[in-house]
mmCIF file of C-alpha atoms and ligand atoms in Angstrom:
data_model
loop_
_atom_site.group_PDB
_atom_site.id
_atom_site.type_symbol
_atom_site.label_atom_id
_atom_site.label_comp_id
_atom_site.label_asym_id
_atom_site.label_seq_id
_atom_site.Cartn_x
_atom_site.Cartn_y
_atom_site.Cartn_z
ATOM 1 C CA MET A 76 88.914 110.042 122.472
ATOM 2 C CA ALA A 77 85.366 111.339 123.603
ATOM 3 C CA GLU A 78 83.762 111.340 126.620
ATOM 4 C CA ARG A 79 79.933 109.461 125.706
ATOM 5 C CA GLU A 80 80.403 105.285 125.642
ATOM 6 C CA ALA A 81 81.459 104.433 121.544
ATOM 7 C CA LEU A 82 79.970 101.110 120.450
ATOM 8 C CA LEU A 83 83.248 100.151 119.121
ATOM 9 C CA ARG A 84 86.483 102.283 120.858
ATOM 10 C CA ILE A 85 89.976 100.749 118.269
ATOM 11 C CA GLN A 86 92.591 102.528 121.098
ATOM 12 C CA ASP A 87 96.242 102.729 119.869
ATOM 13 C CA LEU A 88 96.301 99.644 117.698
ATOM 14 C CA SER A 89 99.489 98.915 116.383
ATOM 15 C CA VAL A 90 99.986 95.608 113.548
ATOM 16 C CA THR A 91 103.065 94.297 112.101
ATOM 17 C CA PHE A 92 103.980 92.437 109.645
ATOM 18 C CA PRO A 93 107.684 90.190 109.650
ATOM 19 C CA SER A 94 109.221 92.297 106.347
ATOM 20 C CA GLY A 95 112.982 91.628 106.149
ATOM 21 C CA ASP A 96 115.148 90.967 109.353
ATOM 22 C CA GLY A 97 112.339 93.010 111.446
ATOM 23 C CA ARG A 98 108.672 94.392 111.284
ATOM 24 C CA VAL A 99 106.905 97.128 109.617
ATOM 25 C CA ALA A 100 104.163 98.116 111.647
ATOM 26 C CA ILE A 101 100.925 98.227 108.380
ATOM 27 C CA LEU A 102 99.101 100.213 111.653
ATOM 28 C CA ASP A 103 100.637 102.794 114.019
ATOM 29 C CA ARG A 104 98.569 103.662 116.741
ATOM 30 C CA VAL A 105 94.989 103.864 115.137
ATOM 31 C CA SER A 106 92.614 105.056 117.292
ATOM 32 C CA PHE A 107 89.741 106.027 117.105
ATOM 33 C CA GLU A 108 85.778 105.271 117.693
ATOM 34 C CA VAL A 109 81.878 104.422 116.382
ATOM 35 C CA GLY A 110 79.449 105.563 118.389
ATOM 36 C CA GLU A 111 75.952 104.554 119.140
ATOM 37 C CA ASN A 112 73.597 104.892 116.155
ATOM 38 C CA GLU A 113 76.617 106.107 114.224
ATOM 39 C CA ILE A 114 77.914 105.684 110.104
ATOM 40 C CA VAL A 115 81.812 107.105 110.290
ATOM 41 C CA GLY A 116 83.742 107.022 107.075
ATOM 42 C CA LEU A 117 86.840 105.436 107.625
ATOM 43 C CA VAL A 118 88.781 107.272 104.359
ATOM 44 C CA GLY A 119 92.507 107.375 103.006
ATOM 45 C CA GLU A 120 94.022 106.630 99.933
ATOM 46 C CA SER A 121 95.006 102.721 98.918
ATOM 47 C CA GLY A 122 97.205 100.985 101.277
ATOM 48 C CA SER A 123 96.903 103.229 103.969
ATOM 49 C CA GLY A 124 95.503 100.369 106.708
ATOM 50 C CA LYS A 125 91.678 100.769 106.207
ATOM 51 C CA THR A 126 90.725 96.818 105.293
ATOM 52 C CA MET A 127 93.696 95.355 107.414
ATOM 53 C CA THR A 128 92.375 98.043 110.645
ATOM 54 C CA SER A 129 88.653 95.518 110.017
ATOM 55 C CA LEU A 130 89.820 91.972 109.400
ATOM 56 C CA THR A 131 91.757 92.785 112.407
ATOM 57 C CA VAL A 132 88.107 94.472 114.346
ATOM 58 C CA MET A 133 86.470 90.666 113.012
ATOM 59 C CA GLY A 134 89.689 89.031 113.953
ATOM 60 C CA PHE A 135 90.838 88.232 110.677
ATOM 61 C CA LEU A 136 93.671 88.803 110.473
ATOM 62 C CA PRO A 137 95.779 87.105 107.913
ATOM 63 C CA PRO A 138 98.186 84.571 110.224
ATOM 64 C CA SER A 139 101.939 86.596 109.836
ATOM 65 C CA GLY A 140 100.447 90.049 110.983
ATOM 66 C CA GLN A 141 99.845 90.045 114.811
ATOM 67 C CA VAL A 142 98.512 92.891 117.245
ATOM 68 C CA ALA A 143 101.348 94.446 118.850
ATOM 69 C CA GLY A 144 99.710 96.600 120.983
ATOM 70 C CA GLY A 145 96.876 99.075 121.843
ATOM 71 C CA GLN A 146 92.868 97.355 122.664
ATOM 72 C CA ILE A 147 89.672 97.158 120.961
ATOM 73 C CA TRP A 148 86.607 97.703 122.718
ATOM 74 C CA PHE A 149 83.517 96.700 121.310
ATOM 75 C CA ARG A 150 80.864 96.860 124.938
ATOM 76 C CA GLY A 151 82.708 96.293 127.470
ATOM 77 C CA LYS A 152 84.392 93.624 126.302
ATOM 78 C CA ASP A 153 88.209 93.837 124.394
ATOM 79 C CA LEU A 154 87.990 91.949 121.177
ATOM 80 C CA LEU A 155 92.157 91.668 121.232
ATOM 81 C CA ARG A 156 90.991 89.409 124.378
ATOM 82 C CA LEU A 157 87.985 86.837 123.157
ATOM 83 C CA THR A 158 88.651 83.101 122.749
ATOM 84 C CA GLU A 159 87.857 82.446 119.028
ATOM 85 C CA GLU A 160 85.047 80.264 120.307
ATOM 86 C CA GLU A 161 83.989 83.785 121.412
ATOM 87 C CA MET A 162 85.296 86.032 118.837
ATOM 88 C CA ARG A 163 82.772 83.794 116.073
ATOM 89 C CA ARG A 164 79.405 84.536 118.587
ATOM 90 C CA VAL A 165 80.340 88.450 119.036
ATOM 91 C CA ARG A 166 81.000 87.299 114.512
ATOM 92 C CA GLY A 167 77.407 88.347 112.902
ATOM 93 C CA ARG A 168 75.010 88.238 115.134
ATOM 94 C CA GLU A 169 77.554 91.838 116.829
ATOM 95 C CA ILE A 170 79.493 92.538 113.654
ATOM 96 C CA ALA A 171 79.191 92.499 110.885
ATOM 97 C CA MET A 172 81.662 93.008 106.737
ATOM 98 C CA ILE A 173 81.065 93.135 103.789
ATOM 99 C CA PHE A 174 84.384 92.923 101.872
ATOM 100 C CA GLN A 175 85.513 94.695 99.274
ATOM 101 C CA SER A 176 85.393 91.737 96.644
ATOM 102 C CA ILE A 177 81.380 91.565 96.803
ATOM 103 C CA ARG A 178 80.991 87.642 94.798
ATOM 104 C CA SER A 179 83.500 85.955 97.012
ATOM 105 C CA ALA A 180 81.515 86.784 100.041
ATOM 106 C CA LEU A 181 78.851 84.784 98.752
ATOM 107 C CA ASN A 182 79.021 81.739 98.267
ATOM 108 C CA PRO A 183 78.803 80.323 94.391
ATOM 109 C CA LEU A 184 77.576 77.228 95.085
ATOM 110 C CA MET A 185 74.961 78.465 96.690
ATOM 111 C CA ARG A 186 70.939 80.196 95.373
ATOM 112 C CA VAL A 187 71.162 83.197 97.079
ATOM 113 C CA GLY A 188 67.905 83.258 98.509
ATOM 114 C CA ASP A 189 68.972 79.954 100.919
ATOM 115 C CA GLN A 190 72.433 82.026 101.775
ATOM 116 C CA VAL A 191 69.695 84.651 103.341
ATOM 117 C CA ALA A 192 67.749 82.055 104.791
ATOM 118 C CA ARG A 193 70.145 80.349 106.041
ATOM 119 C CA VAL A 194 70.937 83.244 108.376
ATOM 120 C CA TYR A 195 68.059 83.922 109.153
ATOM 121 C CA GLN A 196 68.262 79.852 110.405
ATOM 122 C CA LEU A 197 71.157 80.613 112.064
ATOM 123 C CA GLN A 198 71.238 83.705 113.677
ATOM 124 C CA ARG A 199 66.946 83.389 114.817
ATOM 125 C CA GLY A 200 66.339 80.137 114.441
ATOM 126 C CA LEU A 201 63.825 79.873 111.981
ATOM 127 C CA SER A 202 62.636 77.188 110.182
ATOM 128 C CA ARG A 203 63.934 76.150 106.942
ATOM 129 C CA LYS A 204 60.619 77.439 105.535
ATOM 130 C CA GLU A 205 59.797 80.600 107.792
ATOM 131 C CA ALA A 206 63.336 81.189 107.154
ATOM 132 C CA TYR A 207 63.048 81.688 103.066
ATOM 133 C CA GLN A 208 60.337 83.531 102.957
ATOM 134 C CA GLU A 209 61.409 85.364 105.464
ATOM 135 C CA ALA A 210 64.490 86.244 102.825
ATOM 136 C CA VAL A 211 62.544 86.973 100.085
ATOM 137 C CA ARG A 212 60.316 89.210 102.185
ATOM 138 C CA VAL A 213 63.351 90.919 103.010
ATOM 139 C CA LEU A 214 65.476 90.863 99.252
ATOM 140 C CA ASN A 215 61.875 92.578 98.802
ATOM 141 C CA ARG A 216 62.618 95.154 101.045
ATOM 142 C CA MET A 217 66.616 95.551 99.014
ATOM 143 C CA ASP A 218 64.483 96.865 95.597
ATOM 144 C CA ILE A 219 65.620 93.719 93.802
ATOM 145 C CA PRO A 220 62.856 93.322 91.016
ATOM 146 C CA ASP A 221 61.316 89.904 91.167
ATOM 147 C CA ALA A 222 62.857 88.385 93.920
ATOM 148 C CA GLU A 223 60.896 85.110 94.586
ATOM 149 C CA ARG A 224 62.698 84.100 90.822
ATOM 150 C CA ARG A 225 65.629 85.890 91.629
ATOM 151 C CA ALA A 226 65.957 84.167 95.057
ATOM 152 C CA ARG A 227 65.986 81.033 92.895
ATOM 153 C CA ALA A 228 69.445 82.350 91.585
ATOM 154 C CA TYR A 229 72.764 81.355 91.754
ATOM 155 C CA PRO A 230 75.522 84.420 92.512
ATOM 156 C CA HIS A 231 76.801 84.525 88.894
ATOM 157 C CA GLN A 232 73.671 84.760 87.086
ATOM 158 C CA LEU A 233 73.402 88.390 88.806
ATOM 159 C CA SER A 234 74.767 90.932 88.429
ATOM 160 C CA ARG A 235 77.303 92.691 90.872
ATOM 161 C CA GLY A 236 74.567 95.229 91.793
ATOM 162 C CA MET A 237 72.157 92.266 92.704
ATOM 163 C CA CYS A 238 74.681 90.762 94.555
ATOM 164 C CA GLN A 239 75.588 94.362 96.411
ATOM 165 C CA ARG A 240 71.646 94.009 97.458
ATOM 166 C CA VAL A 241 71.857 89.896 98.828
ATOM 167 C CA LEU A 242 75.022 91.392 101.193
ATOM 168 C CA VAL A 243 72.310 93.971 102.502
ATOM 169 C CA ALA A 244 69.911 91.037 102.892
ATOM 170 C CA MET A 245 71.945 88.731 104.677
ATOM 171 C CA MET A 246 73.181 91.641 107.012
ATOM 172 C CA VAL A 247 69.725 92.892 107.409
ATOM 173 C CA ALA A 248 69.109 89.584 108.352
ATOM 174 C CA CYS A 249 71.706 89.047 111.018
ATOM 175 C CA GLN A 250 70.867 92.351 112.290
ATOM 176 C CA PRO A 251 74.409 93.246 113.794
ATOM 177 C CA GLU A 252 74.963 96.597 116.046
ATOM 178 C CA LEU A 253 77.942 97.052 113.847
ATOM 179 C CA LEU A 254 78.353 96.775 109.920
ATOM 180 C CA ILE A 255 81.569 97.289 109.066
ATOM 181 C CA ALA A 256 81.446 97.567 105.026
ATOM 182 C CA ASP A 257 84.729 97.442 102.898
ATOM 183 C CA GLU A 258 84.466 99.600 100.092
ATOM 184 C CA PRO A 259 81.211 97.955 98.992
ATOM 185 C CA THR A 260 80.712 99.230 95.448
ATOM 186 C CA THR A 261 84.014 99.219 94.600
ATOM 187 C CA GLY A 262 83.855 99.065 90.665
ATOM 188 C CA LEU A 263 80.051 99.068 90.476
ATOM 189 C CA ASP A 264 78.073 101.861 88.426
ATOM 190 C CA VAL A 265 77.157 104.806 89.946
ATOM 191 C CA THR A 266 74.192 104.795 89.971
ATOM 192 C CA ILE A 267 73.505 101.686 91.331
ATOM 193 C CA GLN A 268 76.356 102.798 94.251
ATOM 194 C CA ALA A 269 74.048 106.386 95.284
ATOM 195 C CA GLN A 270 71.159 103.444 95.183
ATOM 196 C CA ILE A 271 73.197 100.940 97.478
ATOM 197 C CA PHE A 272 74.905 103.814 99.253
ATOM 198 C CA GLU A 273 70.797 105.068 100.013
ATOM 199 C CA LEU A 274 70.028 101.648 101.290
ATOM 200 C CA MET A 275 72.674 100.883 103.689
ATOM 201 C CA LYS A 276 71.641 104.326 104.852
ATOM 202 C CA ASP A 277 67.829 103.431 105.016
ATOM 203 C CA VAL A 278 68.625 100.295 106.979
ATOM 204 C CA GLN A 279 70.626 101.322 109.656
ATOM 205 C CA GLN A 280 67.978 104.160 109.898
ATOM 206 C CA ALA A 281 65.497 101.539 110.613
ATOM 207 C CA THR A 282 67.915 98.757 112.748
ATOM 208 C CA GLY A 283 69.351 101.660 114.884
ATOM 209 C CA ALA A 284 73.012 99.509 113.443
ATOM 210 C CA SER A 285 76.516 101.837 114.248
ATOM 211 C CA LEU A 286 77.929 101.143 110.451
ATOM 212 C CA LEU A 287 81.494 101.969 109.867
ATOM 213 C CA LEU A 288 82.172 102.557 106.262
ATOM 214 C CA ILE A 289 85.324 102.149 104.591
ATOM 215 C CA THR A 290 85.923 103.511 101.424
ATOM 216 C CA HIS A 291 88.008 105.959 99.104
ATOM 217 C CA ASP A 292 85.457 107.888 97.988
ATOM 218 C CA LEU A 293 85.149 111.215 99.711
ATOM 219 C CA GLY A 294 81.680 111.647 97.953
ATOM 220 C CA VAL A 295 80.079 109.635 99.294
ATOM 221 C CA VAL A 296 81.118 110.046 102.922
ATOM 222 C CA ALA A 297 79.897 114.607 102.844
ATOM 223 C CA GLU A 298 76.405 112.902 101.629
ATOM 224 C CA THR A 299 76.802 109.943 103.964
ATOM 225 C CA CYS A 300 78.306 109.157 107.058
ATOM 226 C CA GLN A 301 77.759 111.818 110.460
ATOM 227 C CA ARG A 302 82.179 111.037 111.081
ATOM 228 C CA VAL A 303 84.670 110.750 109.390
ATOM 229 C CA VAL A 304 89.004 108.866 109.978
ATOM 230 C CA VAL A 305 91.806 110.322 108.307
ATOM 231 C CA MET A 306 94.027 107.568 107.461
ATOM 232 C CA TYR A 307 97.409 107.918 105.901
ATOM 233 C CA ALA A 308 100.150 104.727 105.700
ATOM 234 C CA GLY A 309 98.376 103.091 108.812
ATOM 235 C CA GLN A 310 98.742 105.687 110.942
ATOM 236 C CA VAL A 311 95.449 108.434 111.885
ATOM 237 C CA MET A 312 95.788 111.341 110.476
ATOM 238 C CA GLU A 313 92.848 113.211 112.330
ATOM 239 C CA THR A 314 88.973 112.841 112.711
ATOM 240 C CA ALA A 315 85.840 115.409 113.000
ATOM 241 C CA PRO A 316 82.141 115.174 112.353
ATOM 242 C CA VAL A 317 81.516 115.682 108.920
ATOM 243 C CA GLU A 318 81.171 119.551 108.389
ATOM 244 C CA PRO A 319 84.048 120.614 110.726
ATOM 245 C CA LEU A 320 85.630 118.366 108.894
ATOM 246 C CA PHE A 321 85.167 119.204 105.149
ATOM 247 C CA ALA A 322 84.773 123.197 106.587
ATOM 248 C CA GLN A 323 87.882 123.059 107.944
ATOM 249 C CA PRO A 324 90.564 119.979 107.999
ATOM 250 C CA CYS A 325 93.118 120.450 110.300
ATOM 251 C CA HIS A 326 95.812 118.486 109.375
ATOM 252 C CA PRO A 327 98.372 119.133 106.490
ATOM 253 C CA TYR A 328 97.265 115.670 104.524
ATOM 254 C CA THR A 329 93.948 116.408 104.840
ATOM 255 C CA GLN A 330 94.083 119.697 103.501
ATOM 256 C CA ASN A 331 95.968 118.243 100.400
ATOM 257 C CA LEU A 332 93.483 115.866 99.921
ATOM 258 C CA LEU A 333 90.347 118.499 100.001
ATOM 259 C CA ARG A 334 92.727 120.834 97.785
ATOM 260 C CA SER A 335 93.622 118.360 95.624
ATOM 261 C CA ILE A 336 90.112 117.234 95.605
ATOM 262 C CA LEU A 337 88.636 120.313 95.134
ATOM 263 C CA ARG A 338 91.047 120.786 92.414
ATOM 264 C CA VAL A 339 88.970 118.214 89.573
ATOM 265 C CA ASP A 340 85.710 119.774 90.195
ATOM 266 C CA LYS A 341 82.888 116.659 90.982
ATOM 267 C CA VAL A 342 85.545 114.300 90.852
ATOM 268 C CA VAL A 343 85.918 112.682 94.769
ATOM 269 C CA GLU A 344 87.586 109.837 94.488
ATOM 270 C CA ILE A 345 91.298 109.611 96.402
ATOM 271 C CA PRO A 346 94.376 109.469 94.067
ATOM 272 C CA GLU A 347 95.805 106.594 94.312
ATOM 273 C CA ALA A 348 99.299 106.871 95.715
ATOM 274 C CA ASP A 349 102.721 104.624 97.154
ATOM 275 C CA VAL A 350 102.198 104.674 100.826
ATOM 276 C CA SER A 351 104.674 102.744 101.251
ATOM 277 C CA LEU A 352 107.630 103.633 103.526
ATOM 278 C CA GLY A 353 109.804 101.256 103.034
ATOM 279 C CA GLU A 354 112.180 101.630 106.398
ATOM 280 C CA GLY A 355 110.232 104.666 108.142
ATOM 281 C CA MET A 356 106.985 101.655 108.901
ATOM 282 C CA THR A 357 109.560 99.683 110.248
ATOM 283 C CA TYR A 358 107.891 98.843 114.159
ATOM 284 C CA GLY A 359 108.867 101.113 117.329
ATOM 285 C CA LEU A 360 109.891 104.001 114.887
ATOM 286 C CA ARG A 361 108.421 107.665 115.974
ATOM 287 C CA GLY A 362 107.180 110.291 114.090
ATOM 288 C CA CYS A 363 104.480 111.833 111.354
ATOM 289 C CA ARG A 364 104.428 108.549 108.301
ATOM 290 C CA PHE A 365 103.178 111.917 106.442
ATOM 291 C CA ALA A 366 106.898 113.744 106.859
ATOM 292 C CA LEU A 367 108.118 113.499 103.954
ATOM 293 C CA ARG A 368 105.347 115.137 101.833
ATOM 294 C CA CYS A 369 104.545 117.536 104.666
ATOM 295 C CA PRO A 370 104.567 120.874 103.162
ATOM 296 C CA VAL A 371 104.927 122.423 107.523
ATOM 297 C CA VAL A 372 107.225 119.483 108.976
ATOM 298 C CA LEU A 373 109.013 120.800 111.813
ATOM 299 C CA PRO A 374 112.227 118.532 113.022
ATOM 300 C CA ARG A 375 109.651 116.969 116.199
ATOM 301 C CA CYS A 376 108.113 115.276 113.296
ATOM 302 C CA TRP A 377 110.311 112.825 112.531
ATOM 303 C CA GLU A 378 110.928 111.848 116.488
ATOM 304 C CA GLU A 379 108.182 112.102 118.582
ATOM 305 C CA HIS A 380 105.169 109.630 119.117
ATOM 306 C CA LEU A 381 102.656 111.948 117.154
ATOM 307 C CA PRO A 382 100.636 113.857 119.531
ATOM 308 C CA ARG A 383 96.273 113.914 119.895
ATOM 309 C CA GLU A 384 94.683 117.807 119.828
ATOM 310 C CA GLU A 385 91.576 118.242 120.071
ATOM 311 C CA VAL A 386 90.526 120.930 117.930
ATOM 312 C CA GLU A 387 87.277 121.035 119.617
ATOM 313 C CA PRO A 388 84.750 118.402 120.536
ATOM 314 C CA ASP A 389 85.080 115.096 118.735
ATOM 315 C CA HIS A 390 87.180 116.697 116.110
ATOM 316 C CA TRP A 391 90.724 115.861 116.647
ATOM 317 C CA VAL A 392 94.465 116.123 115.349
ATOM 318 C CA PHE A 393 97.290 114.117 114.870
ATOM 319 C CA CYS A 394 99.903 116.467 113.862
ATOM 320 C CA HIS A 395 102.990 118.177 115.250
ATOM 321 C CA ASN A 396 102.127 121.131 113.743
ATOM 322 C CA TYR A 397 99.063 121.663 115.988
ATOM 323 C CA GLY A 398 97.971 124.324 117.481
HETATM 324 N N1 LIG B 298 98.528 89.790 103.724
HETATM 325 C C1 LIG B 298 99.137 90.981 103.953
HETATM 326 N N2 LIG B 298 100.797 90.341 104.146
HETATM 327 C C2 LIG B 298 102.438 91.724 104.221
HETATM 328 N N3 LIG B 298 101.158 93.288 104.375
HETATM 329 C C3 LIG B 298 99.930 92.730 103.890
HETATM 330 C C4 LIG B 298 98.756 92.573 103.095
HETATM 331 N N4 LIG B 298 98.373 92.725 103.222
HETATM 332 C C5 LIG B 298 98.509 93.461 103.204
HETATM 333 N N5 LIG B 298 99.220 94.766 103.504
HETATM 334 C C6 LIG B 298 100.192 95.665 103.993
HETATM 335 O O1 LIG B 298 99.027 96.468 104.712
HETATM 336 C C7 LIG B 298 99.231 97.904 104.466
HETATM 337 C C8 LIG B 298 97.996 98.046 105.056
HETATM 338 O O2 LIG B 298 96.839 97.667 103.239
HETATM 339 P P1 LIG B 298 95.029 97.727 103.646
HETATM 340 O O3 LIG B 298 94.527 97.374 104.919
HETATM 341 O O4 LIG B 298 94.814 97.109 102.688
HETATM 342 O O5 LIG B 298 95.324 98.811 102.872
HETATM 343 P P2 LIG B 298 93.376 99.951 102.468
HETATM 344 O O6 LIG B 298 92.638 98.678 103.029
HETATM 345 O O7 LIG B 298 93.994 100.812 103.137
HETATM 346 O O8 LIG B 298 94.001 99.558 101.392
HETATM 347 C C9 LIG B 298 100.106 97.648 102.850
HETATM 348 O O9 LIG B 298 100.594 98.015 103.363
HETATM 349 C C10 LIG B 298 100.013 96.113 102.317
HETATM 350 O O10 LIG B 298 100.764 96.467 101.190
HETATM 351 MG MG1 LIG B 299 91.372 97.835 101.818
#
């Protein structure tokens, strides 16, 4: 979208799943970018397609899911056209993902130190012993107290916050160019959440990696991210650098979202909402999925593909009403 070359450029991505006689588009022409060395927040109510977007980037779409259109450009290659073998090489080395459920991302039967060490063995070709030393060092860097002892623990012996640090340690070990973190701190204590985001930010700055941070916490976005992508029901509504998005939201959905958050002083979580639009999500239907709830809906909102309007450089709004 912007002129600069992005690290990741998702373009008009549509993903469908079977439903009844037809297919629903759980992603409808999703487009956004993550630049080099940039932290981008992907926000939206639950069910808006954030996880599905990242699973598609990783090549982990569930079998019944189908890419119905679009491209995912990463370093000049379209990830959707790679073979499984080529994709395996991209995963871990170039793009890594931290999943929503933390414990399931760790192997329950393996000591955490060995798990981190394995990454060093596989990705960097270190010997077993060197890899283990490196693992303890990186666990130390993650502020894990008594890292040497904790390295010998199994995931179930550690708190969720500790497990999360182990995962961040694994990501440091991978040194991916792009890290996708899907609600990495959901369910954790607020102070621990803040520490983990601080940690991720440090790691991002130290390694020069880019980070796509999926969250429904706009406070985290404001503090951690440089740019924001707002999704609703499988469509991107608006994307902008953090400051203009908060100061001058242009999409009625973003405006609603920010208003609802500002009302309740300091509570910055996006409320859970039912975004299952039934037939409104049928693949091939045109129109804006927010039309049903939009206070300024126009007749063409139901019928025409979302336009992409440039508000100012790097600030895009996908709305018929703009301008
Ligand atoms: N395995 C699946 N098969 C079919 N539909 C799914 C599957 N997983 C999720 N969905 C649907 O895809 C949509 C997007 O879900 P998801 O990407 O998980 O949203 P988010 O991460 O924003 O909460 C939702 O409507 C959800 O019901
Ligand atoms: Mg999700």
